[in-house]
Coordinates of N, CA and C in Angstrom, one line a residue:
X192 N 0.8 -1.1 0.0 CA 0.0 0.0 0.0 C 0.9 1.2 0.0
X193 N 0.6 2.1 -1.1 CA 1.3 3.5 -1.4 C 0.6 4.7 -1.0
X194 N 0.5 5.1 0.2 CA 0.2 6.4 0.4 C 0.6 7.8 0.1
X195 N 0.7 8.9 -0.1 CA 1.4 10.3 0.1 C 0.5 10.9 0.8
X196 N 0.8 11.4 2.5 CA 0.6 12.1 3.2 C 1.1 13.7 3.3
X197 N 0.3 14.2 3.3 CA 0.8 15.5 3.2 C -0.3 16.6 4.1
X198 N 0.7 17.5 5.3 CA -0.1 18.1 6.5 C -1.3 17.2 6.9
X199 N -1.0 16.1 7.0 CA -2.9 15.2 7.4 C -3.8 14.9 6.6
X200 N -3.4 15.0 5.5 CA -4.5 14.7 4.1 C -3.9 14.1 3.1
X201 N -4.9 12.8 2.9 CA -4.2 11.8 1.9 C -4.3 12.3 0.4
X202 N -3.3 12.1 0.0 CA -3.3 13.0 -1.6 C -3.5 11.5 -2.2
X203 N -3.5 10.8 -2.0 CA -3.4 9.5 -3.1 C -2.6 8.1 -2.4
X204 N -3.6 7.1 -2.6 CA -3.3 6.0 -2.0 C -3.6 5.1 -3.2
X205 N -3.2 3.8 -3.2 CA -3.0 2.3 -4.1 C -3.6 1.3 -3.2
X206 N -4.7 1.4 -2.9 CA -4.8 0.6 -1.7 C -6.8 0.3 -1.7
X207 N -7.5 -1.0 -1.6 CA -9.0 -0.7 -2.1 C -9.5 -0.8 -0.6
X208 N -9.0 -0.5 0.8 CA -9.3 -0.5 1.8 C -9.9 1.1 2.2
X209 N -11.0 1.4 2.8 CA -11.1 2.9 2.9 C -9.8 3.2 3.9
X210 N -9.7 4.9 3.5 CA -8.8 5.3 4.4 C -9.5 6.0 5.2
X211 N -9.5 6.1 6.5 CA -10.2 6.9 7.7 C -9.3 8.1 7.9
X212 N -9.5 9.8 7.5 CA -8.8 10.2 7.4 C -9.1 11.0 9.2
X213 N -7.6 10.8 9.7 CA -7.7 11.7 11.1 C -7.8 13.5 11.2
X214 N -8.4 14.0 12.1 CA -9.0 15.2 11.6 C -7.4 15.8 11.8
X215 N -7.0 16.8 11.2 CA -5.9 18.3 11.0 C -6.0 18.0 12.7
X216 N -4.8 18.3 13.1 CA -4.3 18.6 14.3 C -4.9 20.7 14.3
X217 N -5.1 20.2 15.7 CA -5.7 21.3 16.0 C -4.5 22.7 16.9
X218 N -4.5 23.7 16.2 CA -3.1 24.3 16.8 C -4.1 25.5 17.6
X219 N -3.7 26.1 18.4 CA -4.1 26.9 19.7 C -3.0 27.6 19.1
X220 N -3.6 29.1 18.9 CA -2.1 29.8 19.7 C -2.9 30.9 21.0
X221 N -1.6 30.8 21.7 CA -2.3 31.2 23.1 C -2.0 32.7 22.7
X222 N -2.8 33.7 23.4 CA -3.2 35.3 23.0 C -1.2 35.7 23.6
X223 N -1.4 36.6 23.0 CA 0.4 36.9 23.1 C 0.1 37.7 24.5
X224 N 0.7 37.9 25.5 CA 0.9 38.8 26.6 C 0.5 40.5 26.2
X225 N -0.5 41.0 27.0 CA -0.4 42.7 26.6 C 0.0 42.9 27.4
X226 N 1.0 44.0 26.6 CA 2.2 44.8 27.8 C 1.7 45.4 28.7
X227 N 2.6 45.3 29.8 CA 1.7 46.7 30.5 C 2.2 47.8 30.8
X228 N 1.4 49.0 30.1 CA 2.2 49.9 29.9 C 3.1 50.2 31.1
X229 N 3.2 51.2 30.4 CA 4.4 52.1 31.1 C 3.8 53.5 32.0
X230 N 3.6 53.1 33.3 CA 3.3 54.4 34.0 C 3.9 55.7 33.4
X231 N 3.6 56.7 33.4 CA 3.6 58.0 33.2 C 3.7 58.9 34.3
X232 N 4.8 59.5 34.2 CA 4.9 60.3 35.5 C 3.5 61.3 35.6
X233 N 2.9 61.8 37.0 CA 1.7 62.8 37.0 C 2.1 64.0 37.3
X234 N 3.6 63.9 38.1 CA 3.9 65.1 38.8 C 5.2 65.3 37.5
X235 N 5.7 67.0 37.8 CA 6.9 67.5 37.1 C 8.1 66.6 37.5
X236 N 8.7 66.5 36.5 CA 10.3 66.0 36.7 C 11.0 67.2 37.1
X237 N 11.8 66.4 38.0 CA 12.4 68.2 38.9 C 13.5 68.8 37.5
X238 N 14.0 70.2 37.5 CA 14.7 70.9 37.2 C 16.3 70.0 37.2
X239 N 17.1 69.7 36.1 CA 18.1 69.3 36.2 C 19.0 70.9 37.0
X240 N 20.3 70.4 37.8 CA 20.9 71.5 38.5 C 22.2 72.0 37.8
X241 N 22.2 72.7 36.7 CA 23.0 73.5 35.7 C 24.5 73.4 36.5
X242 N 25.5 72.8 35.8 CA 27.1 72.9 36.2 C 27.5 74.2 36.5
X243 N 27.1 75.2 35.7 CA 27.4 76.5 35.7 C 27.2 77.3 37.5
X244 N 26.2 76.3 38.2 CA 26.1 76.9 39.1 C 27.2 76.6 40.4
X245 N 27.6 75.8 39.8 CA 29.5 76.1 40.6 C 30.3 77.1 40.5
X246 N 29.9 78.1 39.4 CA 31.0 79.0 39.7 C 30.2 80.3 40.4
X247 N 31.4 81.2 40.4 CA 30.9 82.2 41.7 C 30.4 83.1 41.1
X248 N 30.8 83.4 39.6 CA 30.6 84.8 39.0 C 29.1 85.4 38.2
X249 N 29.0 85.7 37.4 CA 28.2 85.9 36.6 C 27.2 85.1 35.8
X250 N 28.3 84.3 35.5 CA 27.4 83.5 34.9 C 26.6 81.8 35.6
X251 N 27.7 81.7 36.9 CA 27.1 81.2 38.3 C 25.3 81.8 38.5
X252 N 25.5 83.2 38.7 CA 24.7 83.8 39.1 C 23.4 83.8 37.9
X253 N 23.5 83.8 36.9 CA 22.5 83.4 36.0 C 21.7 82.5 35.9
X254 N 22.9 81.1 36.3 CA 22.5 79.8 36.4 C 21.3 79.6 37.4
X255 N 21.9 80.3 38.2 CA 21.0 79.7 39.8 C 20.0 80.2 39.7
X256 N 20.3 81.6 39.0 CA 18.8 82.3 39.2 C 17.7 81.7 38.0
X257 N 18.2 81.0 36.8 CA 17.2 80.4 36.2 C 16.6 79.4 36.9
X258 N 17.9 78.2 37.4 CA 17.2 76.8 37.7 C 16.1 77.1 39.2
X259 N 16.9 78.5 39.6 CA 15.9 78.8 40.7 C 13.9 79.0 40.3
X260 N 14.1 79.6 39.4 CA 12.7 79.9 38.5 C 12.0 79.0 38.2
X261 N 12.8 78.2 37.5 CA 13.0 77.0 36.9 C 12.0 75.8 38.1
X262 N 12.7 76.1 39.2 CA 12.5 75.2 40.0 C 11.0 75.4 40.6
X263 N 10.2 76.6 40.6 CA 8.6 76.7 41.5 C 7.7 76.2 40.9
X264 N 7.3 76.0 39.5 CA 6.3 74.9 39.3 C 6.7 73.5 39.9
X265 N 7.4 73.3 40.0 CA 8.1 71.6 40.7 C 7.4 71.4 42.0
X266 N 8.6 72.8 42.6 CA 8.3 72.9 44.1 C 6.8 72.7 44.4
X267 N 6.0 73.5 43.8 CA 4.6 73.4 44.0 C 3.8 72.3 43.4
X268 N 4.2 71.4 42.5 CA 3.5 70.5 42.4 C 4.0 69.1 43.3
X269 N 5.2 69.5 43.5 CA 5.3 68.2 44.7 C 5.6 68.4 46.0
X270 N 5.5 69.6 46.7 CA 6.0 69.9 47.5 C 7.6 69.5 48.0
X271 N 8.2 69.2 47.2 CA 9.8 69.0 47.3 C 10.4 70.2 47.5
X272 N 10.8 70.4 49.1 CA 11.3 71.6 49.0 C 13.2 71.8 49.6
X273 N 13.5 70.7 48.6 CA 14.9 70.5 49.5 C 15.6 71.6 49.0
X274 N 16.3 71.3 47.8 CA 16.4 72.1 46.9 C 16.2 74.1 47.1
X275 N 14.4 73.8 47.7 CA 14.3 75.3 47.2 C 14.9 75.9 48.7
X276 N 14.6 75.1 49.7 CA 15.3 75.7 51.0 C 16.7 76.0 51.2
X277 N 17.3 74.9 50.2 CA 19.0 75.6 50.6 C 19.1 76.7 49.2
X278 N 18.1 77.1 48.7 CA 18.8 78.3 48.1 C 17.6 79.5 48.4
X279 N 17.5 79.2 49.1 CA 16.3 80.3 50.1 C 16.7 81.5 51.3
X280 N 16.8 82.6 50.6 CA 17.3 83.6 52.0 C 16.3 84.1 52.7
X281 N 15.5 82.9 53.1 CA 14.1 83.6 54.2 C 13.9 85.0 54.2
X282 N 14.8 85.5 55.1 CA 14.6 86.5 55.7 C 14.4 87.7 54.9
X283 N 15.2 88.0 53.3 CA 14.9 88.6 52.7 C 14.2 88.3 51.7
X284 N 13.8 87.1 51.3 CA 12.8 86.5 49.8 C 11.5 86.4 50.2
X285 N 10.2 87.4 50.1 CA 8.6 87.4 50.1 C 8.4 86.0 49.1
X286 N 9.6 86.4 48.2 CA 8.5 85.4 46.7 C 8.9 83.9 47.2
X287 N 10.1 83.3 47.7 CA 10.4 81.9 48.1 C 10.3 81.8 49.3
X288 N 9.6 82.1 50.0 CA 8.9 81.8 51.2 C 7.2 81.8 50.8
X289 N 7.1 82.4 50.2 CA 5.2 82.1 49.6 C 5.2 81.4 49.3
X290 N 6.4 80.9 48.0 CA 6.1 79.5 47.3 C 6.1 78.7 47.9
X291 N 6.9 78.7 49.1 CA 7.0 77.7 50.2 C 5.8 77.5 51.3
X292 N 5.0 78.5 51.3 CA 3.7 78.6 52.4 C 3.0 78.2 51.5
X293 N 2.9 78.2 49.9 CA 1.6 77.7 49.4 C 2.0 76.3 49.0
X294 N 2.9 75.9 48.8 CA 3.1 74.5 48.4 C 2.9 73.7 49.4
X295 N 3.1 74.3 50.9 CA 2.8 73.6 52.1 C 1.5 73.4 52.5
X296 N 0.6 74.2 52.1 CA -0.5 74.7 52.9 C -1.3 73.7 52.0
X297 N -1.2 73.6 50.3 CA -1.9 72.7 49.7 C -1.4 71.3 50.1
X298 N -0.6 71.0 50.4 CA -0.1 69.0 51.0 C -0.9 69.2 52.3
X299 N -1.1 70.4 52.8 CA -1.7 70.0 54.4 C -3.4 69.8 54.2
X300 N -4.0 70.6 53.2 CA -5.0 70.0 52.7 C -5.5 69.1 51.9
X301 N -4.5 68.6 51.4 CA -4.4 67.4 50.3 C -4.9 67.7 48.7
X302 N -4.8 69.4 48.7 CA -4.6 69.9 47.3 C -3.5 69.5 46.7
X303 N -4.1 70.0 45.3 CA -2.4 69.8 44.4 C -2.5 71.0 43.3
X304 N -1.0 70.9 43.0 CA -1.0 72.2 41.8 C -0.9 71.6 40.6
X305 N -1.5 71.9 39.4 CA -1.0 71.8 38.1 C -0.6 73.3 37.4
X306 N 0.0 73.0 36.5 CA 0.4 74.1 35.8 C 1.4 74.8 36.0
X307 N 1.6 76.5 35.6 CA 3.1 77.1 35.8 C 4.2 76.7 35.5
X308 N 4.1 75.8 34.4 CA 5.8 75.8 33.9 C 5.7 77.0 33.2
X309 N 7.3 77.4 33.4 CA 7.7 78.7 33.0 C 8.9 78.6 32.4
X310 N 8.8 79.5 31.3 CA 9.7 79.4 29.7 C 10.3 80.7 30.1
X311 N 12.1 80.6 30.3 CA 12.6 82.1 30.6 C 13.6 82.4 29.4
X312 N 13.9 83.5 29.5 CA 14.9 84.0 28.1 C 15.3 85.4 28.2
X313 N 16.6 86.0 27.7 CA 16.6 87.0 27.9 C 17.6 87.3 29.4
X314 N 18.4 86.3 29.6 CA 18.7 86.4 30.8 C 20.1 86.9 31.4
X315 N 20.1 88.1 31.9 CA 21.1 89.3 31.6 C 21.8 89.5 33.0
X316 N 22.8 88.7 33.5 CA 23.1 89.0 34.9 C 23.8 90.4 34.8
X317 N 23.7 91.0 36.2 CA 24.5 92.6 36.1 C 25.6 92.4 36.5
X318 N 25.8 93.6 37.6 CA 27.3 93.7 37.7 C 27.1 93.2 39.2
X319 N 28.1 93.0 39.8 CA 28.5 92.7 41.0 C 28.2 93.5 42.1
X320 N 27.3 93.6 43.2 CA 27.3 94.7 44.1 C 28.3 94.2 45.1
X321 N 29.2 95.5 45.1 CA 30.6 95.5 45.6 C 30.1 95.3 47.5
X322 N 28.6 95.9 48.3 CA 28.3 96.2 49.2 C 27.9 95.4 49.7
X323 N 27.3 93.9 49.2 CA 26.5 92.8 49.6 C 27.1 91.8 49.0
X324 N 27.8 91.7 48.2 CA 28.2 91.1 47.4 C 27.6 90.1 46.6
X325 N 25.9 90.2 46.1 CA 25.1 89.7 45.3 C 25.2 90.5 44.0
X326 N 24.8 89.5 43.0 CA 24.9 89.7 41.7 C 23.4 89.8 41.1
X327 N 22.6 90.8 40.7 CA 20.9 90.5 40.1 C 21.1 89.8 38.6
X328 N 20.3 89.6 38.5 CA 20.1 88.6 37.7 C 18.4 89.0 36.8
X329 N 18.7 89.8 35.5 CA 17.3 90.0 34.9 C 16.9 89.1 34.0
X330 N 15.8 88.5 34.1 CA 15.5 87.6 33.3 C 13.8 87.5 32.5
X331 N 13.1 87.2 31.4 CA 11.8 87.4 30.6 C 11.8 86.4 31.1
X332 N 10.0 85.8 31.6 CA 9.6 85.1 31.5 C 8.0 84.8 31.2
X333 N 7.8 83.7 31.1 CA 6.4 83.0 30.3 C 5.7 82.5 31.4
X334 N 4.6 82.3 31.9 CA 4.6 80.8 32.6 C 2.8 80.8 32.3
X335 N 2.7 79.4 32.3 CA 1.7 79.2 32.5 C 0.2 79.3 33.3
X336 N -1.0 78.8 32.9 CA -1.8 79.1 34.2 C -1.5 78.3 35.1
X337 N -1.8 78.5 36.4 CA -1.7 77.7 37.6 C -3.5 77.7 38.1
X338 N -3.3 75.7 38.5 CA -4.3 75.7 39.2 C -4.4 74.6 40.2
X339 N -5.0 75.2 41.4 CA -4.9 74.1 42.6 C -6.1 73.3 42.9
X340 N -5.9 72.2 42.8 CA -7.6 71.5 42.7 C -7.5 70.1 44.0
X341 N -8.8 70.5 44.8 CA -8.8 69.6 45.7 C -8.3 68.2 45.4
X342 N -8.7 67.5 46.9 CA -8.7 66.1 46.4 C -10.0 65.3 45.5
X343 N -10.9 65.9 45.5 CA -11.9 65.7 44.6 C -12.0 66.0 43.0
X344 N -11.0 66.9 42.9 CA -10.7 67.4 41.8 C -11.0 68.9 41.5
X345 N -11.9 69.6 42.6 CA -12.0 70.4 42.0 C -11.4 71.7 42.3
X346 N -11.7 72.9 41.1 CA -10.8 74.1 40.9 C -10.6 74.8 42.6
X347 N -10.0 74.8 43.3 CA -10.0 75.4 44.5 C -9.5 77.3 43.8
X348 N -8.5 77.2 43.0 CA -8.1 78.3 42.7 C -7.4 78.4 41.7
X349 N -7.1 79.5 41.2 CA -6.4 79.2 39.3 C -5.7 81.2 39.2
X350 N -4.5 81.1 39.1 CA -4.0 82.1 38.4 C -3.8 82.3 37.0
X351 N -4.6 83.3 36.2 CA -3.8 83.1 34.3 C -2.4 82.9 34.4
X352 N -2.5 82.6 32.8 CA -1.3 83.0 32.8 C -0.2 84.6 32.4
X353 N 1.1 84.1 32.9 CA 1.6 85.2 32.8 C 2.8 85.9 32.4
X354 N 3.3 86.4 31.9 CA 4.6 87.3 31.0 C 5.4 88.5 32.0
X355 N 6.6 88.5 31.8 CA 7.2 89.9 32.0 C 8.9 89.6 32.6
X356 N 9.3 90.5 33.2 CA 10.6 90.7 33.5 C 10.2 90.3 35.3
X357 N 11.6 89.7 35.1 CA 12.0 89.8 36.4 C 13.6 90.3 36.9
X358 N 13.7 90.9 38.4 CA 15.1 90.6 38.9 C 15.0 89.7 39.6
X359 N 16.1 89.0 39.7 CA 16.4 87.6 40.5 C 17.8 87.8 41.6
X360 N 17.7 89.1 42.5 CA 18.9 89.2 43.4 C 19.5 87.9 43.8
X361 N 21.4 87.5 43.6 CA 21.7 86.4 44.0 C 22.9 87.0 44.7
X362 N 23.5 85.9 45.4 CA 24.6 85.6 46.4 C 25.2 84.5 46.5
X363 N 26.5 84.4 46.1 CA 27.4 83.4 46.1 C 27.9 83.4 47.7
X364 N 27.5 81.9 48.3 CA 28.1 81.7 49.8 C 28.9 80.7 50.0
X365 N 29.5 80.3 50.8 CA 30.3 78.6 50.8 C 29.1 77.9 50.8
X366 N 27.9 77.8 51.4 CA 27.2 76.8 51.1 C 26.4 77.0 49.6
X367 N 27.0 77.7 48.5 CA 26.0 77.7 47.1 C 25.1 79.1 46.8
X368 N 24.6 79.5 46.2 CA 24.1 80.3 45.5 C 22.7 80.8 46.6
X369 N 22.3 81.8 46.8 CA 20.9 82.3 47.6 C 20.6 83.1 46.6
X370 N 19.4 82.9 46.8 CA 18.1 83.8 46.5 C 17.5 84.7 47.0
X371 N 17.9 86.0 47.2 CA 18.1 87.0 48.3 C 16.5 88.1 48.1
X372 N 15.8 88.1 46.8 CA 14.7 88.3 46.7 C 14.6 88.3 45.0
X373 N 13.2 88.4 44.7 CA 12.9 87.8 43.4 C 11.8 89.3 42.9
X374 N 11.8 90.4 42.1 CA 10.6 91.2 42.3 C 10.4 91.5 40.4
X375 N 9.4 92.3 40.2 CA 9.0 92.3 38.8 C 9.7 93.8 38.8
X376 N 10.2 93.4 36.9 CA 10.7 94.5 36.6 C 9.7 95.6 35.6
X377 N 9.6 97.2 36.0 CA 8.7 97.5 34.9 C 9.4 97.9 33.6

């Protein structure tokens, strides 16, 4: 008896016996794995901390005062205030002590901030004050709207957005760069 089998089906046999043909092998394929994505961060990625802000001079002084700027939508959306505290001169900064009472006050209620990233340019350190020995620092900026929304979601509060000049008073110390006050230029 001459059969040719081929994938489970007799193409041709020599043979007067029936052939009982067995059914096709049955193939499964099992569902492929779905990935699982990839979380997505919800909060800002902090501010990388610019090399420039090792040196003492001018362009030190630029640095700090951007990544300083740089750094309050952050602060405020995670309340991460390591960072903003060691370059914080309390006693004379209204604006980095606010940022600091509002970024606090929203974790103690279980608000949160979105918004206010801020796009700066234009950024023109001056001269050296021979008297204090801080450097200002003028800088354009952009920033977004800001808004604080409960834990329920909703709008607790929202600032537009906003444009203009700033000075950014700084100070080179042994412990790093301060932020001696921050105010709008007209």
């Amino acid at each position: 008896m001459t059969c040719v089998v081929l994938v489970g089906v007799v193409t041709g046999c020599s043979s007067a016996e029936p052939i009982v043909e067995s059914p096709a092998p049955v193939v499964r394929e099992e569902p492929s794995p779905t990935p699982t994505p990839t979380p997505t961060p919800t909060e800002p990625v902090k501010p990388e901390r610019p090399a420039d802000m090792d040196r003492t001079d001018e362009v030190g002084a630029a640095a700090a005062a951007t990544y300083f700027l740089e750094l309050a939508p952050y602060v405020m959306a995670t309340g991460d205030l390591a960072e903003w505290d060691l370059m914080t001169w309390a006693e004379t900064c209204g604006f980095c002590t606010g940022i600091k009472d509002q970024a606090n006050e929203a974790r103690a209620m279980g608000d949160s901030f979105t918004g206010a990233e801020v796009t700066l340019s234009q950024i023109e350190p001056g001269q050296l004050d021979d008297l204090i020995g801080g450097i200002p620092v003028l800088v354009t900026y952009e920033q977004e709207p800001l808004l604080r929304r409960s834990l329920t979601g909703e709008v607790v509060s929202e600032q537009p957005a906003g444009s203009g000049r700033l000075q950014v008073d700084t100070v080179s110390t042994e412990d790093g760069w301060k932020i001696l006050a921050v105010s709008t230029v007209e």
